[in-house]
mmCIF file of C-alpha atoms and ligand atoms in Angstrom:
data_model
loop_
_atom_site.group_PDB
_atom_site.id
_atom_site.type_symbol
_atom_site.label_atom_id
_atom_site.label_comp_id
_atom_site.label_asym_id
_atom_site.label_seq_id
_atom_site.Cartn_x
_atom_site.Cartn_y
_atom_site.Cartn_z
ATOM 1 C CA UNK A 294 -8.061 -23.913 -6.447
ATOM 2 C CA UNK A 295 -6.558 -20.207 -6.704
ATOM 3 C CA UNK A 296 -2.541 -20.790 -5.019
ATOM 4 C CA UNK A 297 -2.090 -17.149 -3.978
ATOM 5 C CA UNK A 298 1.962 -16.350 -3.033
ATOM 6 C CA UNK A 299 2.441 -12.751 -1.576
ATOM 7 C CA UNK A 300 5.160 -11.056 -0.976
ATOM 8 C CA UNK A 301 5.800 -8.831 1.883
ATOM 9 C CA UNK A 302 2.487 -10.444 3.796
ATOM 10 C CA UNK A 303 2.771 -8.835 7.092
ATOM 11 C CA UNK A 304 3.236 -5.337 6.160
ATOM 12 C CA UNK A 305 0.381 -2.476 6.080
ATOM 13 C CA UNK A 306 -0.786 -3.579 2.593
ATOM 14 C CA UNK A 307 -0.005 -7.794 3.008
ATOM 15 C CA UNK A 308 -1.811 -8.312 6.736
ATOM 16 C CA UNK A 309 -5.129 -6.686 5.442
ATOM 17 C CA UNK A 310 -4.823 -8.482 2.151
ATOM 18 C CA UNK A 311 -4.054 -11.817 2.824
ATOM 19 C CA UNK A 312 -7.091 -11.325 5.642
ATOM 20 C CA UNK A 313 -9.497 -10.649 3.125
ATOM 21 C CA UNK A 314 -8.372 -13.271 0.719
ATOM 22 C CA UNK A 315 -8.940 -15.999 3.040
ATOM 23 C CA UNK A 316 -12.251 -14.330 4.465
ATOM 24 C CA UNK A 317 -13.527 -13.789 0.694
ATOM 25 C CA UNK A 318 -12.105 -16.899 -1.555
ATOM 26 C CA UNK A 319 -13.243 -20.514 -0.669
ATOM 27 C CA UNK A 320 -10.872 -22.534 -3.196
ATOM 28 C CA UNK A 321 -7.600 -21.120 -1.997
ATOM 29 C CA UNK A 322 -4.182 -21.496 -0.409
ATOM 30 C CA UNK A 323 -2.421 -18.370 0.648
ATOM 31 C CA UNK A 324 1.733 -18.332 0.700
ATOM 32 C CA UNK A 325 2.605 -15.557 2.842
ATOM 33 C CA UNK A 326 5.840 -14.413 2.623
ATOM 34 C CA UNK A 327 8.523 -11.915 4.018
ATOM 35 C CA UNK A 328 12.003 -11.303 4.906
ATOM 36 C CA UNK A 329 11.479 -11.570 8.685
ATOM 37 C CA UNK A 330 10.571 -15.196 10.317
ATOM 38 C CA UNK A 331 7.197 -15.175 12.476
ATOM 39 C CA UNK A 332 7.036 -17.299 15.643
ATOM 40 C CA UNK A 333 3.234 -17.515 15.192
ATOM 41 C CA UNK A 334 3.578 -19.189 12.115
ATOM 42 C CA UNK A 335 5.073 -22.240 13.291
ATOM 43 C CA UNK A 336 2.493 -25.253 13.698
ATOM 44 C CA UNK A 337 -0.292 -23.446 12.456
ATOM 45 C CA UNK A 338 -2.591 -23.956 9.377
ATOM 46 C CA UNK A 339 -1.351 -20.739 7.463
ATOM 47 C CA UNK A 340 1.566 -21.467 5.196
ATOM 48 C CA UNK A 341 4.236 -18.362 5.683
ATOM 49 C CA UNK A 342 7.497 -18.905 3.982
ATOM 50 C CA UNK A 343 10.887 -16.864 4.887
ATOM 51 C CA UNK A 344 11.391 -14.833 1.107
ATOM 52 C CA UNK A 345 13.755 -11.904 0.460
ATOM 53 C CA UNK A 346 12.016 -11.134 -2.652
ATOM 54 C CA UNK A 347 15.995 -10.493 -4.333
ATOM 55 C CA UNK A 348 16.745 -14.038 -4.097
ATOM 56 C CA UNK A 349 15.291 -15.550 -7.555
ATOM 57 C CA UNK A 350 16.242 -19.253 -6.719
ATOM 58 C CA UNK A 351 14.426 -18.952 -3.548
ATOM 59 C CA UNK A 352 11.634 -17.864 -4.882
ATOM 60 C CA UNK A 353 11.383 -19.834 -8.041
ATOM 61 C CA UNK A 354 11.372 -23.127 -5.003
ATOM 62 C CA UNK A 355 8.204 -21.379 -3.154
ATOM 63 C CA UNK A 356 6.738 -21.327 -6.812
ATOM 64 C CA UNK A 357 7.589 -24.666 -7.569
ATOM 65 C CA UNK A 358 6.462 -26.119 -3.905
ATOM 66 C CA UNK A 359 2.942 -24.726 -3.978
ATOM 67 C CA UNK A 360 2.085 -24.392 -7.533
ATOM 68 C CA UNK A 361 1.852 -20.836 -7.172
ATOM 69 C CA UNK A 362 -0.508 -19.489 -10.368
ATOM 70 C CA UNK A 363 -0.921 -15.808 -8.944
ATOM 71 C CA UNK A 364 1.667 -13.404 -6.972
ATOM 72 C CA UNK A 365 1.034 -10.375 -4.726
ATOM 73 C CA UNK A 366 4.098 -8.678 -4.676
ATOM 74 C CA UNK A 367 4.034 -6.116 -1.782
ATOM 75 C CA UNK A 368 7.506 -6.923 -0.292
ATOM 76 C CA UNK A 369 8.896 -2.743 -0.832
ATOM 77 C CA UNK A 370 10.614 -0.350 0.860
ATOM 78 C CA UNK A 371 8.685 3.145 1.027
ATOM 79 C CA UNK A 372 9.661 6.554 0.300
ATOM 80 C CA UNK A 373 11.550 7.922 3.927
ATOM 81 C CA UNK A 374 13.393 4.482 4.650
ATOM 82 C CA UNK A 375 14.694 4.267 0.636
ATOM 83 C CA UNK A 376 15.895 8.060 1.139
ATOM 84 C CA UNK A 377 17.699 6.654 4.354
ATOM 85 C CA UNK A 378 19.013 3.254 2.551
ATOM 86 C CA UNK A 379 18.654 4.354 -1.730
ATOM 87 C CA UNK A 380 20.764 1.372 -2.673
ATOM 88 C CA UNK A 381 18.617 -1.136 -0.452
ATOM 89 C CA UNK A 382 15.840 0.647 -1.498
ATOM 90 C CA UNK A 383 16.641 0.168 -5.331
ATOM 91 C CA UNK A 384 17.768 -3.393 -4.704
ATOM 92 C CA UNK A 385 14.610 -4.523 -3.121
ATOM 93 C CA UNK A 386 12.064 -2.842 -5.394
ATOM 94 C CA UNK A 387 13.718 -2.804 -8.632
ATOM 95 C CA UNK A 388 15.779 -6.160 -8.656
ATOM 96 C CA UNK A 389 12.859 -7.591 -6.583
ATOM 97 C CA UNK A 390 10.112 -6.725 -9.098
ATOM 98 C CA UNK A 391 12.401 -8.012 -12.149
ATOM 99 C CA UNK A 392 13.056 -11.431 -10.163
ATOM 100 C CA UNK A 393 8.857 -11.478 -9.911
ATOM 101 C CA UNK A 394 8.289 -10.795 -13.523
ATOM 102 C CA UNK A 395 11.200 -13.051 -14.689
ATOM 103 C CA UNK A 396 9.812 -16.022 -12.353
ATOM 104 C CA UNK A 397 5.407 -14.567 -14.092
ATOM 105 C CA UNK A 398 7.470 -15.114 -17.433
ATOM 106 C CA UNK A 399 8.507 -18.278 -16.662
ATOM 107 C CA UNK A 400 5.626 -20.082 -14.826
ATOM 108 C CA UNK A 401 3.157 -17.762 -16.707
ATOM 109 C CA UNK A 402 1.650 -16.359 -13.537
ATOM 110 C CA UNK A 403 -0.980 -13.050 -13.047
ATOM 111 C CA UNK A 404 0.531 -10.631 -11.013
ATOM 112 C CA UNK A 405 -0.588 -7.386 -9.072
ATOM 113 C CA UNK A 406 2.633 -4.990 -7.916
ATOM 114 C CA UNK A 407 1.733 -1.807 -6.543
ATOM 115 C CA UNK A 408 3.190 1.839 -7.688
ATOM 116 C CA UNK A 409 2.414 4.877 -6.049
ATOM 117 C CA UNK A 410 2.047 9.086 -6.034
ATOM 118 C CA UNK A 411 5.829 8.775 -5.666
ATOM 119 C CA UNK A 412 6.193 8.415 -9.237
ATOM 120 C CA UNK A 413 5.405 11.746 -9.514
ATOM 121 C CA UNK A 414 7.611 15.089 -9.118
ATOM 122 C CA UNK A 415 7.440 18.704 -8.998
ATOM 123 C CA UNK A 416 7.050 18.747 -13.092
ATOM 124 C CA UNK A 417 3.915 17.282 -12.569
ATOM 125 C CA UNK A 418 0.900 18.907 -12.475
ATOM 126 C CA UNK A 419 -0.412 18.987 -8.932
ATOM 127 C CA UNK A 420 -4.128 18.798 -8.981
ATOM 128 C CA UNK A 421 -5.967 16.427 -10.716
ATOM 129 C CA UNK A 422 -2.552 15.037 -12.144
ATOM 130 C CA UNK A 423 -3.445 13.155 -15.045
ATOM 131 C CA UNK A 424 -2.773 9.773 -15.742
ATOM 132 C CA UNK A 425 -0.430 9.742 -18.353
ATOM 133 C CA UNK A 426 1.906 13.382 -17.605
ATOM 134 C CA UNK A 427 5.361 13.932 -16.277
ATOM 135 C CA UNK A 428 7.275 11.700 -14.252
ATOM 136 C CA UNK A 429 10.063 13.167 -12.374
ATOM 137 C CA UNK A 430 10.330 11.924 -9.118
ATOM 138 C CA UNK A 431 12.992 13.379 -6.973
ATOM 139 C CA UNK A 432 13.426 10.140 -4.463
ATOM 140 C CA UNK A 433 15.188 6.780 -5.044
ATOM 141 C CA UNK A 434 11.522 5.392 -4.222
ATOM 142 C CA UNK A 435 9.687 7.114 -6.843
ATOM 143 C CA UNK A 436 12.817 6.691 -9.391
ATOM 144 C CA UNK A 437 12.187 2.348 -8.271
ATOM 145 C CA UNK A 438 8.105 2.852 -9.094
ATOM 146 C CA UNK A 439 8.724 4.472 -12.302
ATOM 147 C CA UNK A 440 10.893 1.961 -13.256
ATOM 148 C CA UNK A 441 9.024 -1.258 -12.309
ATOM 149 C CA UNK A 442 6.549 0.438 -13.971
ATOM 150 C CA UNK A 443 8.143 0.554 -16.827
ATOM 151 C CA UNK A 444 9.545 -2.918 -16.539
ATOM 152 C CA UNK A 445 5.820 -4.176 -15.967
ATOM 153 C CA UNK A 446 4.628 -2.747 -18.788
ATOM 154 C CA UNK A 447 7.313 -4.451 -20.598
ATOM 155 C CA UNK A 448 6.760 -7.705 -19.785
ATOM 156 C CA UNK A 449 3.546 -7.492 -20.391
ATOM 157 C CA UNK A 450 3.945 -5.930 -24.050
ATOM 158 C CA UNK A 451 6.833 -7.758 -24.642
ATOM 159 C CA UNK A 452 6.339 -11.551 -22.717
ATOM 160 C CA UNK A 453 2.746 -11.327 -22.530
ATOM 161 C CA UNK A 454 2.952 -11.402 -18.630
ATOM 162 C CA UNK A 455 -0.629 -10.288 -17.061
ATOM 163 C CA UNK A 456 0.234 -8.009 -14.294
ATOM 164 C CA UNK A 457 -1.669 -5.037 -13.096
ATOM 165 C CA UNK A 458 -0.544 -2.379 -10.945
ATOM 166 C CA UNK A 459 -2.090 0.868 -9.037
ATOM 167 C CA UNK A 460 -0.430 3.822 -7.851
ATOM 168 C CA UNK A 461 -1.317 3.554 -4.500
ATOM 169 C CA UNK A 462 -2.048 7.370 -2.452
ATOM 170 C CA UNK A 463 -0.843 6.762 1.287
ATOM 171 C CA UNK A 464 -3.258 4.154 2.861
ATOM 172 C CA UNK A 465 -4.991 4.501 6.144
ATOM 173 C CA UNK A 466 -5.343 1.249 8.214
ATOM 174 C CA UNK A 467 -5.496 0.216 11.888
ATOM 175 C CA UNK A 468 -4.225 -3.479 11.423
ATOM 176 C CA UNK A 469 -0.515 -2.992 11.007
ATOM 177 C CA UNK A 470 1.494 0.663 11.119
ATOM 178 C CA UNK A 471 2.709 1.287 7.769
ATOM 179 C CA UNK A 472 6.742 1.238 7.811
ATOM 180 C CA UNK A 473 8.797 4.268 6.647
ATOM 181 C CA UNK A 474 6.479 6.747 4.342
ATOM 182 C CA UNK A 475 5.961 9.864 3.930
ATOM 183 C CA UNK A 476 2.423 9.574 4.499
ATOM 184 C CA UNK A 477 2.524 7.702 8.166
ATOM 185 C CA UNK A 478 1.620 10.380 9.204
ATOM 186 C CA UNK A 479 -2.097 10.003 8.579
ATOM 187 C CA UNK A 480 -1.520 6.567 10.341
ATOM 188 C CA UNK A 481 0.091 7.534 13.233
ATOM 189 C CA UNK A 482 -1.610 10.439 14.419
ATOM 190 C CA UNK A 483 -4.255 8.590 15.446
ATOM 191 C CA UNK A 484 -2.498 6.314 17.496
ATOM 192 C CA UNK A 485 -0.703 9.402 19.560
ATOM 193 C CA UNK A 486 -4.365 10.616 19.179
ATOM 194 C CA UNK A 487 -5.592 8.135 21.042
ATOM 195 C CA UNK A 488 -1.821 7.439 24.020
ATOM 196 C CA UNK A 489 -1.212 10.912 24.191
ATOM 197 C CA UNK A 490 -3.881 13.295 23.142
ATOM 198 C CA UNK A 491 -0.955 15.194 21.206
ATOM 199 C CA UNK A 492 0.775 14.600 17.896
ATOM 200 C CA UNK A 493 3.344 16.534 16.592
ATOM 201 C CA UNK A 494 2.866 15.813 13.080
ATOM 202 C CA UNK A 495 6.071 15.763 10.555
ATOM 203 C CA UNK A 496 4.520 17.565 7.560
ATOM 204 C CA UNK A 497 3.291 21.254 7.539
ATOM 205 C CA UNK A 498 -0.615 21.825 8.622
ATOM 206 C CA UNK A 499 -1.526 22.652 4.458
ATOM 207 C CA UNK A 500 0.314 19.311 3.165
ATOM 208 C CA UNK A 501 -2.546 17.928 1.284
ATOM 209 C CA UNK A 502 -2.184 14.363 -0.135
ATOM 210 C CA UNK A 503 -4.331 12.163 -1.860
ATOM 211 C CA UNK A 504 -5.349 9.272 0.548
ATOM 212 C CA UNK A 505 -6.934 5.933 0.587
ATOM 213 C CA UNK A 506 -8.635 3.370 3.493
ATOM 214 C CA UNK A 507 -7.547 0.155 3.530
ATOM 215 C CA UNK A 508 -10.758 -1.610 2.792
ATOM 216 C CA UNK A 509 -10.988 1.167 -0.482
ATOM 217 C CA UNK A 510 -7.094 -0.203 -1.296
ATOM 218 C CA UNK A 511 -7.663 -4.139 -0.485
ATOM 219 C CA UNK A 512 -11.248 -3.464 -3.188
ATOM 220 C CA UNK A 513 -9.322 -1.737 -6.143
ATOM 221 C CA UNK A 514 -6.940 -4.395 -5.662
ATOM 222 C CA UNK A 515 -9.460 -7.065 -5.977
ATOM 223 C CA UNK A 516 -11.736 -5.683 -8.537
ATOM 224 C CA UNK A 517 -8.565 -5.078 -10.676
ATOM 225 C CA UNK A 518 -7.038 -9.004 -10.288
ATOM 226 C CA UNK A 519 -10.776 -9.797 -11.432
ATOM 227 C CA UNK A 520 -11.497 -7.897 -14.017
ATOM 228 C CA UNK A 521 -10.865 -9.433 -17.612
ATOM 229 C CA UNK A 522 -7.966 -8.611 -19.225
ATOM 230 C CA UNK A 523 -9.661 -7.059 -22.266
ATOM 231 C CA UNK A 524 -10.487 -4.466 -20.132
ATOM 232 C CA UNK A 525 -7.404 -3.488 -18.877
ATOM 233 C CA UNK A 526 -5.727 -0.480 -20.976
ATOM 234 C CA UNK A 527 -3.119 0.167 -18.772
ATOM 235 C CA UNK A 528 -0.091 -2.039 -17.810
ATOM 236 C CA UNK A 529 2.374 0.031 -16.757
ATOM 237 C CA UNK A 530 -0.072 1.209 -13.235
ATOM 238 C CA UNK A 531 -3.819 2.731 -12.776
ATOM 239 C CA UNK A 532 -3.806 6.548 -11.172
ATOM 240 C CA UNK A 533 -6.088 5.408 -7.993
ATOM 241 C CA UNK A 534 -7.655 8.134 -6.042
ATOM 242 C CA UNK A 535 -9.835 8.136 -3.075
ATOM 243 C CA UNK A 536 -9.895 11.275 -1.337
ATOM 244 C CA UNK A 537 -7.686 14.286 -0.323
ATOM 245 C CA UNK A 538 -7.116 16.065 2.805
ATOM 246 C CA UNK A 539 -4.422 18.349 4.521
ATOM 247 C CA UNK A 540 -2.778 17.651 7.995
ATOM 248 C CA UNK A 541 -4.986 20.211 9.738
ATOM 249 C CA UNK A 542 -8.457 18.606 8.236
ATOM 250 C CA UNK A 543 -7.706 15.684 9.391
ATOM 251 C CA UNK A 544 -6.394 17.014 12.990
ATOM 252 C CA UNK A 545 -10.218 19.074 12.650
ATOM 253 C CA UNK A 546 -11.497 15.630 12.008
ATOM 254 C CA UNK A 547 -10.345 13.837 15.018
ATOM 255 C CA UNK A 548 -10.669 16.817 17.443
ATOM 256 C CA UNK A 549 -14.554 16.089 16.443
ATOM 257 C CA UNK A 550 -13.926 13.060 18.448
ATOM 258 C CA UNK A 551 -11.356 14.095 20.636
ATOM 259 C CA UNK A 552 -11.784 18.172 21.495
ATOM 260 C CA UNK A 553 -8.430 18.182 23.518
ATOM 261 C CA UNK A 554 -6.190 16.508 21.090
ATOM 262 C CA UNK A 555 -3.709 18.933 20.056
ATOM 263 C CA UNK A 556 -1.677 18.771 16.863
ATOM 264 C CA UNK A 557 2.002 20.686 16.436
ATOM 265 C CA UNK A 558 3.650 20.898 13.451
ATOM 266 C CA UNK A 559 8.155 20.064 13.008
ATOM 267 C CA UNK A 560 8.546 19.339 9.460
ATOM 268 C CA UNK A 561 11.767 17.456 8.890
ATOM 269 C CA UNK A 562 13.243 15.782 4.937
ATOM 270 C CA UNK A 563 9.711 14.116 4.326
ATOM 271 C CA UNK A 564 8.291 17.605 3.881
ATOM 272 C CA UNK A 565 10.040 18.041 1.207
ATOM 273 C CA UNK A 566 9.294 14.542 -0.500
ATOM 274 C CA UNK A 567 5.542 15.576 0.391
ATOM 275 C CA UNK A 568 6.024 18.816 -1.658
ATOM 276 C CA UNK A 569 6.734 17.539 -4.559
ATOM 277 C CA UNK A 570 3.817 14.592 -5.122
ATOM 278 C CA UNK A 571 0.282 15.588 -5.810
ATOM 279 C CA UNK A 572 -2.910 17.066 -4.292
ATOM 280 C CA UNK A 573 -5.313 15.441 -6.310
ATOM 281 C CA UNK A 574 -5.338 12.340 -8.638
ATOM 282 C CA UNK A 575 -7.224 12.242 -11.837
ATOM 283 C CA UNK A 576 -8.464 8.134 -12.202
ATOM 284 C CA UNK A 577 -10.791 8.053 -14.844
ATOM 285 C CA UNK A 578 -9.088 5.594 -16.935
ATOM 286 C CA UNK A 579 -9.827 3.423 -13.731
ATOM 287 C CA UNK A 580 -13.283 3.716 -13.312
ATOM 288 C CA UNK A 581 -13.833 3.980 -16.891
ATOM 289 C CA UNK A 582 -11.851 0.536 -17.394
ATOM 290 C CA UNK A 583 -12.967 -1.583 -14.498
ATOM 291 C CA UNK A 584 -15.572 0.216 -12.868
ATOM 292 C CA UNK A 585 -13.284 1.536 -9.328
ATOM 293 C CA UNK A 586 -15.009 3.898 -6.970
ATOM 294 C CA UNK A 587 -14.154 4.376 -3.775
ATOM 295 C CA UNK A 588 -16.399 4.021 -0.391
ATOM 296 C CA UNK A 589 -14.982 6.289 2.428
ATOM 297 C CA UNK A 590 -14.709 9.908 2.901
ATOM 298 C CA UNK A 591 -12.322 11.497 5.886
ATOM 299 C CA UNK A 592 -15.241 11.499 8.378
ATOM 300 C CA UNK A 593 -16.094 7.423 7.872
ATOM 301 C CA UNK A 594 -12.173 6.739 7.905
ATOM 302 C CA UNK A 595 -11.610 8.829 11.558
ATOM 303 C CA UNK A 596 -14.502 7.242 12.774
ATOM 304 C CA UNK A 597 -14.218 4.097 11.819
ATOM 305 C CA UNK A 598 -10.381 4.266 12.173
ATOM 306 C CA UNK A 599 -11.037 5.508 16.062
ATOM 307 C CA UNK A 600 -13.497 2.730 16.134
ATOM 308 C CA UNK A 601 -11.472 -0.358 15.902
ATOM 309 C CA UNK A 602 -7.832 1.435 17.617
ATOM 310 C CA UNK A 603 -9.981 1.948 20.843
ATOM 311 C CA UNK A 604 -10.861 -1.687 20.523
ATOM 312 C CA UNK A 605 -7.543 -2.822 20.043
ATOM 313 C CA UNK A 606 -6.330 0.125 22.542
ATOM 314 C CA UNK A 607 -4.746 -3.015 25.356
ATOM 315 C CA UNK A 608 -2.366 -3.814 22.332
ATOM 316 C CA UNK A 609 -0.680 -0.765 21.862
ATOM 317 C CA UNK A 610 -1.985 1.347 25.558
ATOM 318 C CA UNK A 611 -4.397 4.084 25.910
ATOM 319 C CA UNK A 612 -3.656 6.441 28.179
ATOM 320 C CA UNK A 613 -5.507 9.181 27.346
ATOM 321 C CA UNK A 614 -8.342 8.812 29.565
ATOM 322 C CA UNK A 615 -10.821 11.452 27.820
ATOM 323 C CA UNK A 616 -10.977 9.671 24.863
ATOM 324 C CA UNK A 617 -14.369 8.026 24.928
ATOM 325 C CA UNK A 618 -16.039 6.339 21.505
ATOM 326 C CA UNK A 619 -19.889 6.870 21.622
HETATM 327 N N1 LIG B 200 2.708 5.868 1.104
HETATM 328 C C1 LIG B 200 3.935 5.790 0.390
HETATM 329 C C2 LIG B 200 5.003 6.543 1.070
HETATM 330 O O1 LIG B 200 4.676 7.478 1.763
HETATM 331 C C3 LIG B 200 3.773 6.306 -0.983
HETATM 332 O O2 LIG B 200 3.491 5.281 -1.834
HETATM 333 O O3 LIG B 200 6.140 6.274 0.866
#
């Protein structure tokens, strides 16, 4: 039986993970973890377990308890929020990833940590930015990615430890709001889409960013814990790309839906953290090593995306009455 511990569980990345683990695996136990305690986890069958991923002792116990052989780490804190709180930010993902590698060292588990386009700056080339190239990020978030992934790549060159990253684009996902990047955005435009019929959207309308769906993200992430480590080349994290769009295509996108919604445009500091990560992402190396390809384009993520946040709509309140989902 696989004993699965992730970190950060019930964030954008965890709560659509840990989902699909259960739905997918048979021989399994899933430790979700996280900072925060969760009413709903008392009394139930899920195991959740109250982690800050800096305490090493702690964690080394949840290891111990369940036999953990395989770690998710996706407890983070993303681009915007680290710029607001840089030595938090460090202190989560930097000393957090060491204590995760130290306790894969010592227990000799597989790990998956994600990166992301933040570990790129305005050195780097823009469109298809190639997977090894400059890496001079200008926020304390992109500064903590390139140096877990430097640190993973150590362990695994120096300790043997088998862990496998991606640098994540921003994700798209209706189950749980991403927290605190510069690519919400994308996220929650369609919910003010769908309350308001009006978003005023925090990057300019020609920010274009490389993007991802969720079910894309939760694949690569599977496909890569899967795949045999002879095949993996790269240690320190994959380039991952799915597709690419600017703030007006997608507004274009949903008013295909949704002719009324309006879209207005107040840049404030994320701009500029948008301005200096990439267009386009190059990913060969990923689909030449294990295959990756992604499944949706930017009309099959609005619709599907509109899809599911209409049916969910008495969670979070539509109000906009002309919003109708044929
Ligand atoms: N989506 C993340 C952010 O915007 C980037 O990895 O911070």
């Amino acid at each position: 039986m696989k004993k699965i511990l992730v970190t950060g569980s019930r964030g954008q990345v965890g709560s659509d993970l840990v989902a699909t683990l259960r739905q997918q695996y048979r021989e399994i136990r899933v430790v979700e973890s996280g900072r925060r305690n969760f009413s709903d986890t008392i009394n139930q069958e899920f195991i959740y377990e109250v982690l800050d991923v800096t305490d090493s002792k702690r964690l080394s116990k949840i290891i111990e308890q369940y036999q953990v052989d395989t770690i998710y780490h996706l407890a983070g804190v993303l681009s915007a929020k680290g710029e607001q709180n840089p030595q938090l930010c460090w202190n989560v993902n930097v000393n957090g990833l060491r204590n995760i590698l130290e306790a894969a060292r010592s227990y000799q588990l597989k790990v998956f940590c994600p990166s992301s386009i933040a570990v790129f700056g305005a050195n780097t080339p823009k469109f298809q930015t190639p997977q090894v190239t400059i890496e001079s990020p200008s926020t304390i978030y992109g500064i903590t990615k390139v140096t877990g992934e430097l640190l993973c790549q150590y362990y695994a060159d120096r300790f043997g430890v088998d862990v496998r990253s991606l640098r994540f684009p921003g994700i798209i996902s209706y189950k749980t709001p991403p927290g605190g990047g510069t690519t919400d955005f994308a996220v929650e435009i369609f919910y003010q889409a769908l309350q308001h019929g009006h978003y005023t959207c925090f990057v300019r309308p020609d920010t274009r960013l490389p993007m991802i769906y969720m079910p894309d993200a939760i694949a690569a992430i599977l496909q890569l814990m899967e795949v045999e480590p002879t095949s993996i080349t790269v240690r320190s994290s994959y380039n991952l790309a799915a597709i690419s769009f600017s703030a007006a295509e997608l507004v274009a996108e949903i008013q295909k839906y949704f002719p009324n919604f309006t879209c207005d445009y107040q840049p404030d500091f994320r701009q500029a953290i948008a301005d200096t990560w990439p267009a386009v992402i190059d990913d060969a190396q990923a689909r030449q090593d294990w295959g990756w390809q992604h499944s949706y384009d930017l009309t099959a993520i609005v619709t599907d995306m509109l899809e599911h946040l209409s049916l969910k709509s008495s969670e979070f309140g539509v109000l906009n009455s002309e919003f109708v989902f044929n």
